[in-house]
Amino acid sequence: MYNQNERFQYIVNRVKNYHKVTVKDMALFLQVTPETIRKDFQILEDDKVITRVHGGAIPYNHTNKEKPFERKWMQQESSKNQIASYAATLIDSGDVVVIDGGTTTGRLPQYLKNLKSVTFVTNSILVCAELNKAIEQERIDGEVIMLAGKTNFEQDVVSGSMTNSLISQFVFDKAFISCGAFDALYAYEYEWEEAIVSSLMLKQSKASYLLTDYTKRDKKTSYKISAIDDVDYIVTDYQFTEEFDYMKPDKWINVLGR
């Protein structure tokens, strides 16, 4: 039986060597309950040794900790609404569209109108509900497919192997994804499983749109979604800057300049 200090050392070493550990695995290896491991993770995070993520822990980085969905939703509301409003105009009747579970993409359904026979696919519980509301209000016509998977109640999405398998069966006309951060090279996400979901959505789409506000610029988190080169368009609220000079000008859509 391991004492607390021995557990701490084991957890820290595993995180250092494997980059991410799960509550389930640590409970099994250390022969304690998952609740004990969660408490250990909390103490280690308070000591700035690790960063807790959904179902596990990763190396500590002050930018790695994802804020609760409700808190993120209230931040940069004006910018997110303008970005989502513009993105809604990019959808055409007859499209097959996939939308992930960000706080900007989550606003997109409220701006949809005058669309016929659109198929929407999403891993977001919120987006699914808002799309169904739009259909009930007869603002749009079509169907909504909610992907199956493991629920992350903190971020209001589903993800995991089942979700990934279902996404790979589709060919989307357009994908609208969010990110936790991005720089001139990559778009990033806080959660590994959510990064994979967004990455697959991009790969399965004919046209892809990254919706992101200025607060996420020039930052990194732990997991790459995609190279910026592989995203067709960036819909944002700030000016094109010199570090992105290698891009085609029409790839960068500044909603404030329209």
mmCIF file of C-alpha atoms in Angstrom:
data_model
loop_
_atom_site.group_PDB
_atom_site.id
_atom_site.type_symbol
_atom_site.label_atom_id
_atom_site.label_comp_id
_atom_site.label_asym_id
_atom_site.label_seq_id
_atom_site.Cartn_x
_atom_site.Cartn_y
_atom_site.Cartn_z
ATOM 1 C CA MET A 1 0.000 0.000 0.000
ATOM 2 C CA TYR A 2 1.399 3.393 -1.003
ATOM 3 C CA ASN A 3 1.322 6.365 1.347
ATOM 4 C CA GLN A 4 0.376 9.809 0.049
ATOM 5 C CA ASN A 5 3.923 11.001 -0.644
ATOM 6 C CA GLU A 6 4.700 7.809 -2.542
ATOM 7 C CA ARG A 7 1.548 8.260 -4.601
ATOM 8 C CA PHE A 8 2.509 11.855 -5.365
ATOM 9 C CA GLN A 9 5.945 10.791 -6.573
ATOM 10 C CA TYR A 10 4.511 8.017 -8.723
ATOM 11 C CA ILE A 11 1.906 10.314 -10.303
ATOM 12 C CA VAL A 12 4.435 13.063 -11.013
ATOM 13 C CA ASN A 13 6.865 10.611 -12.616
ATOM 14 C CA ARG A 14 4.147 9.078 -14.793
ATOM 15 C CA VAL A 15 2.941 12.502 -15.938
ATOM 16 C CA LYS A 16 6.511 13.521 -16.748
ATOM 17 C CA ASN A 17 7.225 10.348 -18.718
ATOM 18 C CA TYR A 18 3.874 9.826 -20.468
ATOM 19 C CA HIS A 19 2.556 13.407 -20.668
ATOM 20 C CA LYS A 20 -0.942 12.363 -19.596
ATOM 21 C CA VAL A 21 -2.292 9.954 -16.985
ATOM 22 C CA THR A 22 -5.865 8.960 -16.197
ATOM 23 C CA VAL A 23 -7.661 8.698 -12.873
ATOM 24 C CA LYS A 24 -8.634 5.134 -13.722
ATOM 25 C CA ASP A 25 -5.075 3.977 -14.431
ATOM 26 C CA MET A 26 -3.592 5.689 -11.381
ATOM 27 C CA ALA A 27 -6.246 4.169 -9.120
ATOM 28 C CA LEU A 28 -5.454 0.733 -10.543
ATOM 29 C CA PHE A 29 -1.661 1.064 -10.303
ATOM 30 C CA LEU A 30 -1.693 2.576 -6.814
ATOM 31 C CA GLN A 31 -4.484 0.334 -5.493
ATOM 32 C CA VAL A 32 -6.672 3.154 -4.190
ATOM 33 C CA THR A 33 -10.088 4.520 -5.126
ATOM 34 C CA PRO A 34 -10.600 6.972 -8.002
ATOM 35 C CA GLU A 35 -11.768 9.518 -5.430
ATOM 36 C CA THR A 36 -8.396 9.297 -3.654
ATOM 37 C CA ILE A 37 -6.607 9.923 -6.950
ATOM 38 C CA ARG A 38 -8.818 12.937 -7.691
ATOM 39 C CA LYS A 39 -7.894 14.392 -4.303
ATOM 40 C CA ASP A 40 -4.211 13.720 -5.021
ATOM 41 C CA PHE A 41 -4.553 15.465 -8.384
ATOM 42 C CA GLN A 42 -6.166 18.460 -6.689
ATOM 43 C CA ILE A 43 -3.307 18.799 -4.192
ATOM 44 C CA LEU A 44 -0.667 18.435 -6.912
ATOM 45 C CA GLU A 45 -2.418 21.001 -9.069
ATOM 46 C CA ASP A 46 -2.646 23.427 -6.139
ATOM 47 C CA ASP A 47 1.109 22.971 -5.766
ATOM 48 C CA LYS A 48 1.486 23.717 -9.508
ATOM 49 C CA VAL A 49 2.989 20.317 -10.264
ATOM 50 C CA ILE A 50 0.308 18.996 -12.632
ATOM 51 C CA THR A 51 -2.750 20.343 -14.438
ATOM 52 C CA ARG A 52 -6.014 18.449 -14.081
ATOM 53 C CA VAL A 53 -7.966 17.714 -17.253
ATOM 54 C CA HIS A 54 -11.132 15.736 -17.830
ATOM 55 C CA GLY A 55 -10.498 12.226 -16.491
ATOM 56 C CA GLY A 56 -6.810 12.719 -15.781
ATOM 57 C CA ALA A 57 -3.803 15.019 -15.507
ATOM 58 C CA ILE A 58 -1.051 16.502 -17.684
ATOM 59 C CA PRO A 59 2.178 18.420 -16.910
ATOM 60 C CA TYR A 60 1.634 21.778 -15.246
ATOM 61 C CA ASN A 61 1.353 24.840 -17.429
ATOM 62 C CA HIS A 62 -0.623 27.895 -16.425
ATOM 63 C CA THR A 63 -2.166 28.045 -19.918
ATOM 64 C CA ASN A 64 -3.145 24.362 -19.942
ATOM 65 C CA LYS A 65 -6.088 24.583 -17.573
ATOM 66 C CA GLU A 66 -9.339 24.950 -19.472
ATOM 67 C CA LYS A 67 -11.939 27.207 -17.931
ATOM 68 C CA PRO A 68 -15.452 25.861 -17.258
ATOM 69 C CA PHE A 69 -17.770 26.189 -20.246
ATOM 70 C CA GLU A 70 -20.140 28.598 -18.503
ATOM 71 C CA ARG A 71 -17.295 30.929 -17.590
ATOM 72 C CA LYS A 72 -15.833 30.850 -21.108
ATOM 73 C CA TRP A 73 -19.280 31.515 -22.571
ATOM 74 C CA MET A 74 -19.489 34.902 -20.854
ATOM 75 C CA GLN A 75 -16.083 36.099 -22.076
ATOM 76 C CA GLN A 76 -15.656 38.208 -25.248
ATOM 77 C CA GLU A 77 -19.394 37.893 -25.940
ATOM 78 C CA SER A 78 -19.524 40.699 -28.488
ATOM 79 C CA SER A 79 -16.639 39.309 -30.549
ATOM 80 C CA LYS A 80 -17.956 35.760 -30.422
ATOM 81 C CA ASN A 81 -21.419 36.890 -31.495
ATOM 82 C CA GLN A 82 -20.030 38.818 -34.472
ATOM 83 C CA ILE A 83 -17.885 35.867 -35.545
ATOM 84 C CA ALA A 84 -20.789 33.420 -35.198
ATOM 85 C CA SER A 85 -23.161 35.773 -37.019
ATOM 86 C CA TYR A 86 -20.822 35.986 -40.006
ATOM 87 C CA ALA A 87 -20.170 32.233 -39.986
ATOM 88 C CA ALA A 88 -23.912 31.582 -40.209
ATOM 89 C CA THR A 89 -24.001 33.376 -43.574
ATOM 90 C CA LEU A 90 -21.523 30.861 -44.995
ATOM 91 C CA ILE A 91 -23.998 27.978 -44.789
ATOM 92 C CA ASP A 92 -26.154 27.266 -47.837
ATOM 93 C CA SER A 93 -29.328 25.263 -48.302
ATOM 94 C CA GLY A 94 -28.553 21.608 -48.969
ATOM 95 C CA ASP A 95 -25.231 21.668 -47.098
ATOM 96 C CA VAL A 96 -24.003 18.924 -44.789
ATOM 97 C CA VAL A 97 -22.397 20.858 -41.944
ATOM 98 C CA VAL A 98 -20.427 19.790 -38.879
ATOM 99 C CA ILE A 99 -20.015 22.033 -35.828
ATOM 100 C CA ASP A 100 -17.861 21.353 -32.771
ATOM 101 C CA GLY A 101 -18.449 22.382 -29.177
ATOM 102 C CA GLY A 102 -16.771 25.740 -28.607
ATOM 103 C CA THR A 103 -18.227 28.891 -27.085
ATOM 104 C CA THR A 104 -18.049 30.665 -30.460
ATOM 105 C CA THR A 105 -19.314 27.787 -32.600
ATOM 106 C CA GLY A 106 -21.984 27.302 -29.938
ATOM 107 C CA ARG A 107 -23.466 30.674 -30.862
ATOM 108 C CA LEU A 108 -23.738 29.915 -34.576
ATOM 109 C CA PRO A 109 -27.221 28.263 -34.505
ATOM 110 C CA GLN A 110 -28.955 31.366 -33.150
ATOM 111 C CA TYR A 111 -28.027 33.277 -36.321
ATOM 112 C CA LEU A 112 -29.241 30.689 -38.827
ATOM 113 C CA LYS A 113 -32.254 31.527 -40.993
ATOM 114 C CA ASN A 114 -33.804 30.876 -44.404
ATOM 115 C CA LEU A 115 -32.064 27.538 -44.938
ATOM 116 C CA LYS A 116 -33.634 24.451 -46.482
ATOM 117 C CA SER A 117 -32.643 20.782 -46.359
ATOM 118 C CA VAL A 118 -29.487 21.286 -44.296
ATOM 119 C CA THR A 119 -27.986 18.366 -42.379
ATOM 120 C CA PHE A 120 -26.171 19.383 -39.209
ATOM 121 C CA VAL A 121 -23.802 17.071 -37.344
ATOM 122 C CA THR A 122 -22.338 17.997 -33.957
ATOM 123 C CA ASN A 123 -20.656 16.651 -30.841
ATOM 124 C CA SER A 124 -21.996 19.568 -28.779
ATOM 125 C CA ILE A 125 -25.038 19.092 -26.555
ATOM 126 C CA LEU A 126 -25.688 22.839 -26.636
ATOM 127 C CA VAL A 127 -25.373 23.135 -30.425
ATOM 128 C CA CYS A 128 -27.728 20.184 -30.883
ATOM 129 C CA ALA A 129 -30.368 21.805 -28.661
ATOM 130 C CA GLU A 130 -30.034 25.197 -30.375
ATOM 131 C CA LEU A 131 -30.268 23.665 -33.853
ATOM 132 C CA ASN A 132 -33.420 21.792 -32.896
ATOM 133 C CA LYS A 133 -34.845 25.054 -31.558
ATOM 134 C CA ALA A 134 -34.105 26.761 -34.884
ATOM 135 C CA ILE A 135 -35.980 23.995 -36.713
ATOM 136 C CA GLU A 136 -38.926 24.185 -34.294
ATOM 137 C CA GLN A 137 -39.093 27.956 -34.830
ATOM 138 C CA GLU A 138 -39.068 27.324 -38.597
ATOM 139 C CA ARG A 139 -36.032 29.537 -39.100
ATOM 140 C CA ILE A 140 -34.373 26.632 -40.877
ATOM 141 C CA ASP A 141 -35.374 23.291 -42.348
ATOM 142 C CA GLY A 142 -33.322 20.120 -42.088
ATOM 143 C CA GLU A 143 -32.119 17.504 -39.643
ATOM 144 C CA VAL A 144 -29.740 17.373 -36.706
ATOM 145 C CA ILE A 145 -27.454 14.423 -35.974
ATOM 146 C CA MET A 146 -26.017 14.297 -32.465
ATOM 147 C CA LEU A 147 -22.863 12.202 -32.403
ATOM 148 C CA ALA A 148 -22.580 9.457 -29.816
ATOM 149 C CA GLY A 149 -19.647 9.237 -27.438
ATOM 150 C CA LYS A 150 -18.338 9.807 -23.946
ATOM 151 C CA THR A 151 -19.839 12.889 -22.314
ATOM 152 C CA ASN A 152 -17.674 15.680 -20.913
ATOM 153 C CA PHE A 153 -20.175 17.594 -18.808
ATOM 154 C CA GLU A 154 -17.634 20.302 -17.986
ATOM 155 C CA GLN A 155 -17.431 21.299 -21.664
ATOM 156 C CA ASP A 156 -20.900 20.127 -22.784
ATOM 157 C CA VAL A 157 -19.576 17.830 -25.529
ATOM 158 C CA VAL A 158 -19.086 14.175 -26.379
ATOM 159 C CA SER A 159 -15.821 12.678 -27.603
ATOM 160 C CA GLY A 160 -13.857 9.444 -27.671
ATOM 161 C CA SER A 161 -13.392 6.492 -30.012
ATOM 162 C CA MET A 162 -17.090 6.110 -30.825
ATOM 163 C CA THR A 163 -17.371 9.787 -31.759
ATOM 164 C CA ASN A 164 -14.255 9.574 -33.917
ATOM 165 C CA SER A 165 -15.509 6.478 -35.713
ATOM 166 C CA LEU A 166 -18.828 8.141 -36.557
ATOM 167 C CA ILE A 167 -17.184 11.330 -37.850
ATOM 168 C CA SER A 168 -15.006 9.288 -40.200
ATOM 169 C CA GLN A 169 -18.144 7.970 -41.944
ATOM 170 C CA PHE A 170 -19.211 11.437 -43.121
ATOM 171 C CA VAL A 171 -18.175 13.765 -45.913
ATOM 172 C CA PHE A 172 -19.071 17.318 -44.847
ATOM 173 C CA ASP A 173 -19.509 20.315 -47.101
ATOM 174 C CA LYS A 174 -18.384 22.654 -44.330
ATOM 175 C CA ALA A 175 -16.807 22.313 -40.888
ATOM 176 C CA PHE A 176 -16.930 25.017 -38.226
ATOM 177 C CA ILE A 177 -14.491 24.423 -35.407
ATOM 178 C CA SER A 178 -13.175 26.299 -32.407
ATOM 179 C CA CYS A 179 -9.830 26.158 -30.626
ATOM 180 C CA GLY A 180 -8.330 26.844 -27.228
ATOM 181 C CA ALA A 181 -5.389 28.743 -28.719
ATOM 182 C CA PHE A 182 -3.527 29.265 -31.970
ATOM 183 C CA ASP A 183 -0.370 30.740 -33.420
ATOM 184 C CA ALA A 184 1.072 31.094 -36.924
ATOM 185 C CA LEU A 185 1.653 27.343 -37.183
ATOM 186 C CA TYR A 186 -1.082 25.422 -35.366
ATOM 187 C CA ALA A 187 -4.521 25.511 -33.796
ATOM 188 C CA TYR A 188 -4.552 23.948 -30.323
ATOM 189 C CA GLU A 189 -7.021 22.488 -27.843
ATOM 190 C CA TYR A 190 -6.853 21.837 -24.102
ATOM 191 C CA GLU A 191 -8.297 18.326 -24.193
ATOM 192 C CA TRP A 192 -6.668 15.553 -26.212
ATOM 193 C CA GLU A 193 -9.951 13.854 -27.144
ATOM 194 C CA GLU A 194 -11.579 17.122 -28.212
ATOM 195 C CA ALA A 195 -8.539 17.985 -30.324
ATOM 196 C CA ILE A 196 -8.933 14.688 -32.178
ATOM 197 C CA VAL A 197 -12.649 15.322 -32.760
ATOM 198 C CA SER A 198 -12.029 18.770 -34.253
ATOM 199 C CA SER A 199 -9.120 17.454 -36.322
ATOM 200 C CA LEU A 200 -11.274 14.709 -37.831
ATOM 201 C CA MET A 201 -14.058 17.184 -38.591
ATOM 202 C CA LEU A 202 -11.565 19.246 -40.581
ATOM 203 C CA LYS A 203 -10.214 16.255 -42.475
ATOM 204 C CA GLN A 204 -13.691 15.061 -43.446
ATOM 205 C CA SER A 205 -14.836 18.448 -44.776
ATOM 206 C CA LYS A 206 -14.606 20.066 -48.203
ATOM 207 C CA ALA A 207 -14.252 23.523 -46.621
ATOM 208 C CA SER A 208 -13.151 24.283 -43.065
ATOM 209 C CA TYR A 209 -13.562 27.387 -40.923
ATOM 210 C CA LEU A 210 -11.729 28.102 -37.676
ATOM 211 C CA LEU A 211 -13.770 30.500 -35.516
ATOM 212 C CA THR A 212 -11.579 32.262 -32.956
ATOM 213 C CA ASP A 213 -11.434 35.566 -31.089
ATOM 214 C CA TYR A 214 -8.350 37.690 -30.438
ATOM 215 C CA THR A 215 -7.719 36.368 -26.896
ATOM 216 C CA LYS A 216 -6.531 33.011 -28.287
ATOM 217 C CA ARG A 217 -3.897 34.460 -30.585
ATOM 218 C CA ASP A 218 -0.188 33.630 -30.097
ATOM 219 C CA LYS A 219 -0.873 31.042 -27.396
ATOM 220 C CA LYS A 220 -0.299 27.313 -27.114
ATOM 221 C CA THR A 221 -1.929 24.488 -25.187
ATOM 222 C CA SER A 222 -0.993 20.832 -24.985
ATOM 223 C CA TYR A 223 -2.687 19.329 -28.029
ATOM 224 C CA LYS A 224 -2.602 20.236 -31.713
ATOM 225 C CA ILE A 225 -5.829 20.226 -33.681
ATOM 226 C CA SER A 226 -4.329 21.020 -37.056
ATOM 227 C CA ALA A 227 -1.690 22.968 -38.884
ATOM 228 C CA ILE A 228 -3.019 26.418 -39.754
ATOM 229 C CA ASP A 229 -2.107 25.645 -43.380
ATOM 230 C CA ASP A 230 -4.693 22.851 -43.348
ATOM 231 C CA VAL A 231 -7.543 25.171 -42.312
ATOM 232 C CA ASP A 232 -9.250 26.804 -45.281
ATOM 233 C CA TYR A 233 -10.439 29.979 -43.530
ATOM 234 C CA ILE A 234 -9.898 31.747 -40.213
ATOM 235 C CA VAL A 235 -12.903 33.798 -39.089
ATOM 236 C CA THR A 236 -11.786 36.186 -36.371
ATOM 237 C CA ASP A 237 -12.085 39.680 -34.895
ATOM 238 C CA TYR A 238 -8.624 41.121 -35.441
ATOM 239 C CA GLN A 239 -6.428 42.322 -38.234
ATOM 240 C CA PHE A 240 -4.159 40.157 -40.355
ATOM 241 C CA THR A 241 -0.612 40.492 -38.934
ATOM 242 C CA GLU A 242 2.865 39.919 -40.318
ATOM 243 C CA GLU A 243 3.425 36.487 -38.777
ATOM 244 C CA PHE A 244 0.642 35.226 -41.047
ATOM 245 C CA ASP A 245 2.062 36.810 -44.206
ATOM 246 C CA TYR A 246 2.589 33.408 -45.790
ATOM 247 C CA MET A 247 -1.189 32.919 -45.992
ATOM 248 C CA LYS A 248 -3.385 33.891 -48.902
ATOM 249 C CA PRO A 249 -5.141 37.157 -47.937
ATOM 250 C CA ASP A 250 -8.628 35.774 -48.516
ATOM 251 C CA LYS A 251 -8.003 33.004 -45.994
ATOM 252 C CA TRP A 252 -8.152 35.533 -43.146
ATOM 253 C CA ILE A 253 -11.690 36.849 -42.549
ATOM 254 C CA ASN A 254 -11.820 39.770 -40.104
ATOM 255 C CA VAL A 255 -15.475 40.262 -39.158
ATOM 256 C CA LEU A 256 -14.774 43.714 -37.683
ATOM 257 C CA GLY A 257 -13.498 44.920 -41.039
ATOM 258 C CA ARG A 258 -16.710 44.031 -42.851
#
